mmCIF file of N, CA, C and O in Angstrom:
data_model
loop_
_atom_site.group_PDB
_atom_site.id
_atom_site.type_symbol
_atom_site.label_atom_id
_atom_site.label_comp_id
_atom_site.label_asym_id
_atom_site.label_seq_id
_atom_site.Cartn_x
_atom_site.Cartn_y
_atom_site.Cartn_z
ATOM 1 N N MET A 343 -4.087 91.072 -7.921
ATOM 2 C CA MET A 343 -2.640 91.301 -7.591
ATOM 3 C C MET A 343 -2.345 91.316 -5.965
ATOM 4 O O MET A 343 -3.330 91.497 -5.512
ATOM 5 N N ASN A 344 -1.552 90.835 -5.757
ATOM 6 C CA ASN A 344 -0.849 90.243 -4.387
ATOM 7 C C ASN A 344 -0.666 91.850 -3.552
ATOM 8 O O ASN A 344 -0.030 92.900 -3.681
ATOM 9 N N GLN A 345 -0.933 91.485 -2.226
ATOM 10 C CA GLN A 345 -0.444 92.482 -1.368
ATOM 11 C C GLN A 345 0.425 93.454 -1.350
ATOM 12 O O GLN A 345 0.711 94.394 -1.287
ATOM 13 N N THR A 346 1.679 92.570 -1.099
ATOM 14 C CA THR A 346 3.034 93.137 -1.653
ATOM 15 C C THR A 346 3.155 94.100 -2.676
ATOM 16 O O THR A 346 3.577 95.186 -2.466
ATOM 17 N N LEU A 347 2.701 93.673 -3.990
ATOM 18 C CA LEU A 347 3.012 94.437 -5.094
ATOM 19 C C LEU A 347 2.053 95.641 -4.874
ATOM 20 O O LEU A 347 2.362 96.448 -5.297
ATOM 21 N N ALA A 348 0.773 95.480 -4.424
ATOM 22 C CA ALA A 348 -0.144 96.410 -4.225
ATOM 23 C C ALA A 348 0.674 97.673 -3.450
ATOM 24 O O ALA A 348 0.566 98.920 -3.649
ATOM 25 N N LYS A 349 1.388 97.027 -2.115
ATOM 26 C CA LYS A 349 1.623 98.226 -1.510
ATOM 27 C C LYS A 349 3.361 98.928 -2.037
ATOM 28 O O LYS A 349 3.345 100.206 -1.551
ATOM 29 N N ALA A 350 3.702 97.913 -2.476
ATOM 30 C CA ALA A 350 5.015 98.418 -3.589
ATOM 31 C C ALA A 350 4.659 99.185 -4.338
ATOM 32 O O ALA A 350 5.101 100.746 -4.699
ATOM 33 N N GLU A 351 3.686 98.980 -5.114
ATOM 34 C CA GLU A 351 2.964 100.604 -6.157
ATOM 35 C C GLU A 351 2.592 101.715 -5.351
ATOM 36 O O GLU A 351 2.733 102.745 -5.931
ATOM 37 N N GLY A 352 2.098 101.437 -4.313
ATOM 38 C CA GLY A 352 1.442 102.880 -3.593
ATOM 39 C C GLY A 352 2.767 103.277 -2.715
ATOM 40 O O GLY A 352 2.404 104.948 -3.273
ATOM 41 N N PHE A 353 3.630 102.734 -2.694
ATOM 42 C CA PHE A 353 4.695 103.301 -2.354
ATOM 43 C C PHE A 353 5.211 104.352 -3.429
ATOM 44 O O PHE A 353 5.845 105.797 -3.295
ATOM 45 N N LEU A 354 5.316 103.729 -4.841
ATOM 46 C CA LEU A 354 6.238 104.443 -5.975
ATOM 47 C C LEU A 354 4.788 105.683 -6.374
ATOM 48 O O LEU A 354 5.660 106.647 -7.204
ATOM 49 N N ASN A 355 3.567 105.000 -6.363
ATOM 50 C CA ASN A 355 2.525 106.423 -6.542
ATOM 51 C C ASN A 355 2.923 107.522 -5.681
ATOM 52 O O ASN A 355 2.554 108.663 -6.180
ATOM 53 N N GLU A 356 2.983 107.452 -4.622
ATOM 54 C CA GLU A 356 3.248 108.724 -3.401
ATOM 55 C C GLU A 356 4.622 109.110 -3.513
ATOM 56 O O GLU A 356 5.078 109.253 -2.538
ATOM 57 N N ALA A 357 5.579 109.092 -4.085
ATOM 58 C CA ALA A 357 7.370 108.949 -4.476
ATOM 59 C C ALA A 357 7.443 110.160 -4.153
ATOM 60 O O ALA A 357 8.450 110.552 -3.172
ATOM 61 N N HIS A 358 6.667 111.119 -4.677
ATOM 62 C CA HIS A 358 6.941 112.353 -4.089
ATOM 63 C C HIS A 358 6.755 112.648 -2.519
ATOM 64 O O HIS A 358 7.374 113.525 -1.766
ATOM 65 N N LYS A 359 5.804 111.835 -1.745
ATOM 66 C CA LYS A 359 5.500 112.509 -0.112
ATOM 67 C C LYS A 359 6.404 111.681 0.631
ATOM 68 O O LYS A 359 6.423 112.057 1.778
ATOM 69 N N ILE A 360 7.576 110.515 0.178
ATOM 70 C CA ILE A 360 8.236 109.802 1.372
ATOM 71 C C ILE A 360 9.447 109.680 0.707
ATOM 72 O O ILE A 360 9.675 110.235 -0.724
ATOM 73 N N THR A 361 10.380 109.325 1.748
ATOM 74 C CA THR A 361 11.952 109.168 1.248
ATOM 75 C C THR A 361 12.134 107.867 1.169
ATOM 76 O O THR A 361 11.531 107.030 2.068
ATOM 77 N N TRP A 362 12.986 107.351 1.209
ATOM 78 C CA TRP A 362 13.421 106.482 0.827
ATOM 79 C C TRP A 362 13.560 105.453 2.284
ATOM 80 O O TRP A 362 14.007 103.988 2.660
ATOM 81 N N ARG A 363 14.119 106.279 3.234
ATOM 82 C CA ARG A 363 14.437 105.880 5.068
ATOM 83 C C ARG A 363 12.875 105.949 5.331
ATOM 84 O O ARG A 363 12.758 105.027 5.965
ATOM 85 N N ASP A 364 11.765 105.936 4.636
ATOM 86 C CA ASP A 364 10.570 105.825 5.526
ATOM 87 C C ASP A 364 10.162 104.472 4.763
ATOM 88 O O ASP A 364 9.220 103.909 5.391
ATOM 89 N N ILE A 365 10.803 103.976 3.878
ATOM 90 C CA ILE A 365 9.863 102.615 3.691
ATOM 91 C C ILE A 365 11.080 101.535 4.582
ATOM 92 O O ILE A 365 12.020 101.539 4.845
ATOM 93 N N HIS A 366 9.915 100.753 5.076
ATOM 94 C CA HIS A 366 10.355 99.284 6.106
ATOM 95 C C HIS A 366 10.387 98.354 4.985
ATOM 96 O O HIS A 366 9.775 97.999 4.691
ATOM 97 N N VAL A 367 11.730 97.857 4.708
ATOM 98 C CA VAL A 367 11.829 96.889 4.175
ATOM 99 C C VAL A 367 11.722 95.487 4.637
ATOM 100 O O VAL A 367 12.321 95.244 5.839
ATOM 101 N N THR A 368 11.070 94.702 4.324
ATOM 102 C CA THR A 368 10.347 93.636 5.340
ATOM 103 C C THR A 368 10.435 92.447 4.288
ATOM 104 O O THR A 368 10.556 91.262 4.293
ATOM 105 N N ASP A 369 10.215 92.614 2.501
ATOM 106 C CA ASP A 369 10.624 91.581 1.803
ATOM 107 C C ASP A 369 11.006 92.196 0.899
ATOM 108 O O ASP A 369 12.091 93.249 0.475
ATOM 109 N N ARG A 370 11.781 91.552 -0.479
ATOM 110 C CA ARG A 370 12.497 91.993 -1.467
ATOM 111 C C ARG A 370 11.975 92.760 -2.288
ATOM 112 O O ARG A 370 12.898 93.864 -3.105
ATOM 113 N N GLU A 371 10.653 92.511 -2.450
ATOM 114 C CA GLU A 371 10.091 93.664 -3.045
ATOM 115 C C GLU A 371 10.109 95.282 -2.336
ATOM 116 O O GLU A 371 10.296 95.991 -3.273
ATOM 117 N N MET A 372 9.959 95.431 -1.084
ATOM 118 C CA MET A 372 10.394 96.573 -0.759
ATOM 119 C C MET A 372 11.723 97.055 -0.564
ATOM 120 O O MET A 372 12.169 98.341 -0.771
ATOM 121 N N LEU A 373 12.510 96.215 -0.947
ATOM 122 C CA LEU A 373 14.422 96.568 -1.192
ATOM 123 C C LEU A 373 14.108 97.288 -2.299
ATOM 124 O O LEU A 373 15.064 97.816 -2.477
ATOM 125 N N ARG A 374 13.704 96.727 -3.330
ATOM 126 C CA ARG A 374 13.787 96.742 -4.557
ATOM 127 C C ARG A 374 13.139 98.367 -4.541
ATOM 128 O O ARG A 374 13.886 99.015 -5.357
ATOM 129 N N VAL A 375 11.851 98.725 -4.067
ATOM 130 C CA VAL A 375 11.142 100.088 -4.151
ATOM 131 C C VAL A 375 12.121 101.095 -3.031
ATOM 132 O O VAL A 375 12.482 102.069 -3.700
ATOM 133 N N ALA A 376 12.869 100.705 -2.227
ATOM 134 C CA ALA A 376 13.959 101.428 -1.449
ATOM 135 C C ALA A 376 14.823 101.853 -2.225
ATOM 136 O O ALA A 376 15.194 102.732 -2.168
ATOM 137 N N LEU A 377 15.607 100.715 -2.750
ATOM 138 C CA LEU A 377 16.789 101.200 -3.858
ATOM 139 C C LEU A 377 16.379 102.164 -4.699
ATOM 140 O O LEU A 377 17.153 103.240 -5.420
ATOM 141 N N ILE A 378 15.432 101.853 -5.766
ATOM 142 C CA ILE A 378 15.161 102.906 -6.297
ATOM 143 C C ILE A 378 14.790 104.132 -5.619
ATOM 144 O O ILE A 378 14.928 105.269 -7.072
ATOM 145 N N LYS A 379 13.896 104.688 -4.714
ATOM 146 C CA LYS A 379 13.379 105.699 -4.411
ATOM 147 C C LYS A 379 14.899 106.334 -4.173
ATOM 148 O O LYS A 379 14.856 107.623 -4.078
ATOM 149 N N LYS A 380 16.018 105.464 -3.456
ATOM 150 C CA LYS A 380 17.284 106.315 -2.986
ATOM 151 C C LYS A 380 17.972 106.288 -4.410
ATOM 152 O O LYS A 380 18.703 107.411 -4.188
ATOM 153 N N HIS A 381 18.091 105.811 -5.326
ATOM 154 C CA HIS A 381 18.980 105.803 -6.593
ATOM 155 C C HIS A 381 18.441 106.381 -7.526
ATOM 156 O O HIS A 381 19.274 106.809 -8.591
ATOM 157 N N GLY A 382 16.992 106.140 -7.845
ATOM 158 C CA GLY A 382 16.555 106.498 -8.967
ATOM 159 C C GLY A 382 15.869 105.432 -9.830
ATOM 160 O O GLY A 382 15.404 105.458 -10.647
ATOM 161 N N SER A 383 16.769 104.227 -10.121
ATOM 162 C CA SER A 383 16.819 103.013 -10.552
ATOM 163 C C SER A 383 17.541 102.057 -10.113
ATOM 164 O O SER A 383 18.724 102.738 -9.631
ATOM 165 N N LEU A 384 17.436 100.858 -10.829
ATOM 166 C CA LEU A 384 18.358 100.003 -10.166
ATOM 167 C C LEU A 384 19.612 100.101 -10.996
ATOM 168 O O LEU A 384 20.493 99.297 -10.958
ATOM 169 N N THR A 385 19.704 100.807 -12.097
ATOM 170 C CA THR A 385 20.884 100.793 -12.914
ATOM 171 C C THR A 385 21.756 101.633 -11.773
ATOM 172 O O THR A 385 22.918 101.466 -11.882
ATOM 173 N N VAL A 386 21.163 103.152 -11.755
ATOM 174 C CA VAL A 386 22.073 103.487 -10.938
ATOM 175 C C VAL A 386 22.513 102.999 -9.645
ATOM 176 O O VAL A 386 23.702 103.538 -9.438
ATOM 177 N N ALA A 387 21.401 102.673 -8.787
ATOM 178 C CA ALA A 387 21.896 101.677 -7.881
ATOM 179 C C ALA A 387 22.919 101.118 -8.367
ATOM 180 O O ALA A 387 24.278 100.836 -7.005
ATOM 181 N N ALA A 388 23.218 100.152 -9.290
ATOM 182 C CA ALA A 388 24.113 99.103 -9.367
ATOM 183 C C ALA A 388 25.531 99.932 -9.469
ATOM 184 O O ALA A 388 26.571 99.730 -9.028
ATOM 185 N N GLU A 389 25.559 100.971 -10.469
ATOM 186 C CA GLU A 389 27.088 101.341 -10.550
ATOM 187 C C GLU A 389 26.880 102.662 -9.497
ATOM 188 O O GLU A 389 28.126 102.561 -8.869
ATOM 189 N N ALA A 390 26.155 103.236 -8.548
ATOM 190 C CA ALA A 390 26.325 103.758 -7.607
ATOM 191 C C ALA A 390 27.427 102.739 -6.258
ATOM 192 O O ALA A 390 28.051 103.143 -5.396
ATOM 193 N N LEU A 391 26.451 101.707 -6.034
ATOM 194 C CA LEU A 391 27.067 100.557 -5.487
ATOM 195 C C LEU A 391 28.041 99.746 -5.778
ATOM 196 O O LEU A 391 28.916 98.992 -5.165
ATOM 197 N N GLU A 392 28.950 100.259 -7.122
ATOM 198 C CA GLU A 392 29.843 99.178 -7.518
ATOM 199 C C GLU A 392 29.572 97.954 -8.001
ATOM 200 O O GLU A 392 30.459 97.115 -7.336
ATOM 201 N N LEU A 393 28.240 97.383 -7.997
ATOM 202 C CA LEU A 393 28.129 96.077 -8.548
ATOM 203 C C LEU A 393 27.626 95.783 -9.408
ATOM 204 O O LEU A 393 26.684 96.518 -10.191
ATOM 205 N N PRO A 394 27.948 94.317 -9.923
ATOM 206 C CA PRO A 394 27.491 94.198 -11.101
ATOM 207 C C PRO A 394 25.887 94.132 -11.290
ATOM 208 O O PRO A 394 24.985 93.635 -10.738
ATOM 209 N N TYR A 395 25.392 94.758 -12.482
ATOM 210 C CA TYR A 395 24.125 94.777 -12.146
ATOM 211 C C TYR A 395 23.032 93.386 -12.065
ATOM 212 O O TYR A 395 22.140 93.219 -11.584
ATOM 213 N N PRO A 396 23.618 92.441 -12.947
ATOM 214 C CA PRO A 396 22.938 91.135 -12.607
ATOM 215 C C PRO A 396 23.080 90.495 -11.508
ATOM 216 O O PRO A 396 22.498 89.844 -11.141
ATOM 217 N N ARG A 397 24.204 90.764 -10.642
ATOM 218 C CA ARG A 397 24.612 90.223 -9.194
ATOM 219 C C ARG A 397 23.427 90.944 -8.305
ATOM 220 O O ARG A 397 22.885 90.629 -7.308
ATOM 221 N N LEU A 398 23.264 92.083 -8.727
ATOM 222 C CA LEU A 398 22.076 93.402 -7.471
ATOM 223 C C LEU A 398 20.689 92.384 -8.034
ATOM 224 O O LEU A 398 19.943 92.388 -7.362
ATOM 225 N N SER A 399 20.488 92.613 -9.403
ATOM 226 C CA SER A 399 19.322 91.899 -9.414
ATOM 227 C C SER A 399 18.784 90.444 -8.996
ATOM 228 O O SER A 399 18.257 90.263 -8.781
ATOM 229 N N ALA A 400 19.673 89.734 -9.063
ATOM 230 C CA ALA A 400 19.569 88.428 -8.772
ATOM 231 C C ALA A 400 19.328 88.322 -7.050
ATOM 232 O O ALA A 400 18.627 87.560 -6.614
ATOM 233 N N ALA A 401 20.086 89.183 -6.212
ATOM 234 C CA ALA A 401 20.039 88.990 -5.038
ATOM 235 C C ALA A 401 18.695 89.881 -4.756
ATOM 236 O O ALA A 401 18.241 88.918 -3.913
ATOM 237 N N ILE A 402 18.102 90.671 -5.443
ATOM 238 C CA ILE A 402 16.632 91.502 -5.215
ATOM 239 C C ILE A 402 15.722 90.268 -5.438
ATOM 240 O O ILE A 402 14.797 90.036 -4.694
ATOM 241 N N CYS A 403 16.018 89.463 -6.418
ATOM 242 C CA CYS A 403 14.919 88.391 -7.054
ATOM 243 C C CYS A 403 15.147 87.141 -5.988
ATOM 244 O O CYS A 403 14.185 86.254 -6.089
ATOM 245 N N GLY A 404 16.453 86.874 -5.292
ATOM 246 C CA GLY A 404 16.205 85.801 -4.394
ATOM 247 C C GLY A 404 17.031 84.733 -4.760
ATOM 248 O O GLY A 404 17.218 83.692 -4.457
ATOM 249 N N ARG A 405 17.589 84.900 -5.813
ATOM 250 C CA ARG A 405 18.028 83.730 -6.806
ATOM 251 C C ARG A 405 19.857 83.496 -6.942
ATOM 252 O O ARG A 405 20.044 82.695 -6.531
ATOM 253 N N GLU A 406 20.099 84.752 -5.990
ATOM 254 C CA GLU A 406 21.495 84.734 -5.618
ATOM 255 C C GLU A 406 21.606 85.169 -4.167
ATOM 256 O O GLU A 406 20.981 86.176 -3.602
ATOM 257 N N SER A 407 22.647 84.707 -3.427
ATOM 258 C CA SER A 407 22.846 85.540 -2.086
ATOM 259 C C SER A 407 24.212 85.568 -1.852
ATOM 260 O O SER A 407 25.133 85.082 -0.566
ATOM 261 N N LEU A 408 25.236 86.067 -2.736
ATOM 262 C CA LEU A 408 26.335 86.811 -2.465
ATOM 263 C C LEU A 408 26.779 87.537 -1.821
ATOM 264 O O LEU A 408 25.786 88.115 -1.398
ATOM 265 N N LEU A 409 27.641 87.139 -0.841
ATOM 266 C CA LEU A 409 28.131 88.070 0.366
ATOM 267 C C LEU A 409 28.371 89.353 0.184
ATOM 268 O O LEU A 409 28.252 90.071 0.753
ATOM 269 N N TYR A 410 29.107 89.809 -0.661
ATOM 270 C CA TYR A 410 29.706 90.867 -1.002
ATOM 271 C C TYR A 410 28.439 91.706 -1.148
ATOM 272 O O TYR A 410 28.082 93.106 -1.254
ATOM 273 N N VAL A 411 27.700 90.968 -2.169
ATOM 274 C CA VAL A 411 26.244 91.790 -2.592
ATOM 275 C C VAL A 411 25.585 92.481 -1.441
ATOM 276 O O VAL A 411 24.723 93.519 -0.706
ATOM 277 N N VAL A 412 25.164 91.188 -0.625
ATOM 278 C CA VAL A 412 24.079 91.404 0.450
ATOM 279 C C VAL A 412 24.626 92.207 1.451
ATOM 280 O O VAL A 412 24.265 93.171 2.178
ATOM 281 N N ALA A 413 26.202 92.270 1.772
ATOM 282 C CA ALA A 413 26.973 93.235 2.678
ATOM 283 C C ALA A 413 26.931 94.807 2.179
ATOM 284 O O ALA A 413 26.809 95.857 2.935
ATOM 285 N N THR A 414 27.030 94.612 0.444
ATOM 286 C CA THR A 414 26.305 96.211 0.186
ATOM 287 C C THR A 414 25.446 96.681 0.351
ATOM 288 O O THR A 414 25.403 97.664 0.451
ATOM 289 N N LEU A 415 24.109 95.967 -0.166
ATOM 290 C CA LEU A 415 23.032 96.237 0.347
ATOM 291 C C LEU A 415 22.808 96.557 1.581
ATOM 292 O O LEU A 415 21.997 97.277 1.815
ATOM 293 N N GLN A 416 23.101 96.124 2.362
ATOM 294 C CA GLN A 416 22.747 96.437 3.745
ATOM 295 C C GLN A 416 23.569 97.431 4.478
ATOM 296 O O GLN A 416 22.819 98.657 5.260
ATOM 297 N N SER A 417 24.734 97.793 4.196
ATOM 298 C CA SER A 417 26.045 98.733 4.186
ATOM 299 C C SER A 417 24.866 99.977 3.534
ATOM 300 O O SER A 417 24.488 101.315 4.161
ATOM 301 N N ASP A 418 23.995 100.054 2.319
ATOM 302 C CA ASP A 418 23.676 101.452 1.580
ATOM 303 C C ASP A 418 22.373 101.628 1.956
ATOM 304 O O ASP A 418 21.636 102.586 2.338
ATOM 305 N N LEU A 419 21.650 100.369 2.755
ATOM 306 C CA LEU A 419 20.035 100.827 3.206
ATOM 307 C C LEU A 419 20.085 100.798 4.727
ATOM 308 O O LEU A 419 19.071 100.609 5.072
ATOM 309 N N GLY A 420 21.391 100.659 5.108
ATOM 310 C CA GLY A 420 21.013 100.486 6.713
ATOM 311 C C GLY A 420 20.131 99.096 7.266
ATOM 312 O O GLY A 420 19.730 99.050 8.472
ATOM 313 N N LEU A 421 20.455 98.396 6.674
ATOM 314 C CA LEU A 421 19.749 97.093 7.345
ATOM 315 C C LEU A 421 20.048 96.330 8.687
ATOM 316 O O LEU A 421 20.989 96.097 8.181
ATOM 317 N N SER A 422 19.503 95.833 9.341
ATOM 318 C CA SER A 422 19.846 95.153 10.415
ATOM 319 C C SER A 422 20.062 93.580 9.811
ATOM 320 O O SER A 422 19.729 93.232 8.978
ATOM 321 N N ASP A 423 20.578 92.991 10.849
ATOM 322 C CA ASP A 423 21.138 91.568 10.562
ATOM 323 C C ASP A 423 19.744 90.634 10.455
ATOM 324 O O ASP A 423 19.960 89.884 9.491
ATOM 325 N N ASP A 424 19.223 91.038 11.610
ATOM 326 C CA ASP A 424 17.682 90.107 11.197
ATOM 327 C C ASP A 424 16.999 90.598 9.895
ATOM 328 O O ASP A 424 16.460 89.492 9.829
ATOM 329 N N GLN A 425 17.003 91.856 9.318
ATOM 330 C CA GLN A 425 16.500 92.042 8.136
ATOM 331 C C GLN A 425 17.162 91.243 7.085
ATOM 332 O O GLN A 425 16.462 90.865 6.169
ATOM 333 N N VAL A 426 18.263 91.307 7.156
ATOM 334 C CA VAL A 426 19.436 90.432 6.063
ATOM 335 C C VAL A 426 18.724 88.561 6.237
ATOM 336 O O VAL A 426 18.960 88.378 4.864
ATOM 337 N N LEU A 427 18.251 88.130 7.023
ATOM 338 C CA LEU A 427 18.378 87.184 7.310
ATOM 339 C C LEU A 427 16.779 86.747 7.052
ATOM 340 O O LEU A 427 16.704 85.562 6.441
ATOM 341 N N ASN A 428 16.257 87.758 7.343
ATOM 342 C CA ASN A 428 14.963 87.441 6.912
ATOM 343 C C ASN A 428 14.572 87.821 4.841
ATOM 344 O O ASN A 428 13.869 87.090 4.328
ATOM 345 N N LEU A 429 15.102 88.816 4.220
ATOM 346 C CA LEU A 429 15.455 88.913 3.124
ATOM 347 C C LEU A 429 16.291 87.467 2.147
ATOM 348 O O LEU A 429 15.619 87.362 1.014
ATOM 349 N N TRP A 430 17.405 86.994 2.795
ATOM 350 C CA TRP A 430 17.882 86.015 2.024
ATOM 351 C C TRP A 430 17.976 84.684 3.168
ATOM 352 O O TRP A 430 18.940 84.528 3.604
ATOM 353 N N PRO A 431 16.895 84.098 3.399
ATOM 354 C CA PRO A 431 16.882 83.018 4.565
ATOM 355 C C PRO A 431 17.843 82.033 4.484
ATOM 356 O O PRO A 431 18.415 81.342 5.018
ATOM 357 N N LEU A 432 18.428 81.884 3.082
ATOM 358 C CA LEU A 432 19.686 80.785 3.011
ATOM 359 C C LEU A 432 20.798 80.716 3.659
ATOM 360 O O LEU A 432 21.228 79.963 3.727
ATOM 361 N N LEU A 433 21.094 81.888 3.825
ATOM 362 C CA LEU A 433 22.465 82.588 4.742
ATOM 363 C C LEU A 433 22.277 81.463 5.787
ATOM 364 O O LEU A 433 23.338 81.681 6.483
ATOM 365 N N LYS A 434 21.442 81.721 6.757
ATOM 366 C CA LYS A 434 21.215 81.034 7.929
ATOM 367 C C LYS A 434 21.731 81.736 9.042
ATOM 368 O O LYS A 434 21.816 81.204 10.075
ATOM 369 N N LYS A 435 22.707 82.470 8.510
ATOM 370 C CA LYS A 435 23.482 83.066 9.787
ATOM 371 C C LYS A 435 23.932 84.161 9.088
ATOM 372 O O LYS A 435 24.821 84.097 7.921
ATOM 373 N N TRP A 436 23.980 85.822 9.883
ATOM 374 C CA TRP A 436 24.323 86.798 9.262
ATOM 375 C C TRP A 436 24.926 87.218 10.518
ATOM 376 O O TRP A 436 24.534 87.434 11.354
ATOM 377 N N PRO A 437 26.077 88.218 10.476
ATOM 378 C CA PRO A 437 27.171 88.371 9.296
ATOM 379 C C PRO A 437 27.960 87.057 9.301
ATOM 380 O O PRO A 437 28.184 86.256 10.424
ATOM 381 N N ARG A 438 28.297 86.675 8.033
ATOM 382 C CA ARG A 438 28.858 85.576 8.097
ATOM 383 C C ARG A 438 30.422 86.131 7.842
ATOM 384 O O ARG A 438 30.963 86.832 7.052
ATOM 385 N N LYS A 439 31.368 84.632 8.205
ATOM 386 C CA LYS A 439 32.826 84.880 8.034
ATOM 387 C C LYS A 439 33.235 84.432 7.182
ATOM 388 O O LYS A 439 32.473 83.264 6.318
ATOM 389 N N SER A 440 34.117 85.247 6.199
ATOM 390 C CA SER A 440 34.564 84.822 4.806
ATOM 391 C C SER A 440 35.242 83.590 5.366
ATOM 392 O O SER A 440 36.090 83.135 6.052
ATOM 393 N N ARG A 441 35.185 82.977 3.798
ATOM 394 C CA ARG A 441 36.172 82.001 3.822
ATOM 395 C C ARG A 441 37.588 81.448 3.076
ATOM 396 O O ARG A 441 38.412 80.505 3.467
ATOM 397 N N VAL A 442 37.784 83.010 3.123
ATOM 398 C CA VAL A 442 38.855 83.577 2.800
ATOM 399 C C VAL A 442 40.364 83.585 3.208
ATOM 400 O O VAL A 442 40.207 84.054 4.488
ATOM 401 N N ALA A 443 41.274 82.759 3.357
ATOM 402 C CA ALA A 443 42.276 82.621 4.489
ATOM 403 C C ALA A 443 42.455 84.217 4.556
ATOM 404 O O ALA A 443 43.195 85.003 3.465
ATOM 405 N N SER A 444 43.167 84.868 5.875
ATOM 406 C CA SER A 444 43.712 86.049 5.892
ATOM 407 C C SER A 444 44.958 86.189 6.082
ATOM 408 O O SER A 444 45.552 85.201 6.101
#
């Protein structure tokens, strides 16, 4: 079992002792753990954040880095710009300006 997964399982096993604010989000697995701890499940998180579940799941797994999903996650969990770039390195720059004309 890899170290990150073991750490995440440790957080979930001691769930009654910590809050989501105690979880230091250093990778996407810990992001997943923080969302579950805060909202109860990823399904509830998707509903509460008004995100389509497939988009939320794809962002957590690193398959997608859609700006509105990343910005919503950053706002919900209070992630720094540096954390966002660490979690989704394909963004290369954060915050990004929208390409939509205003």
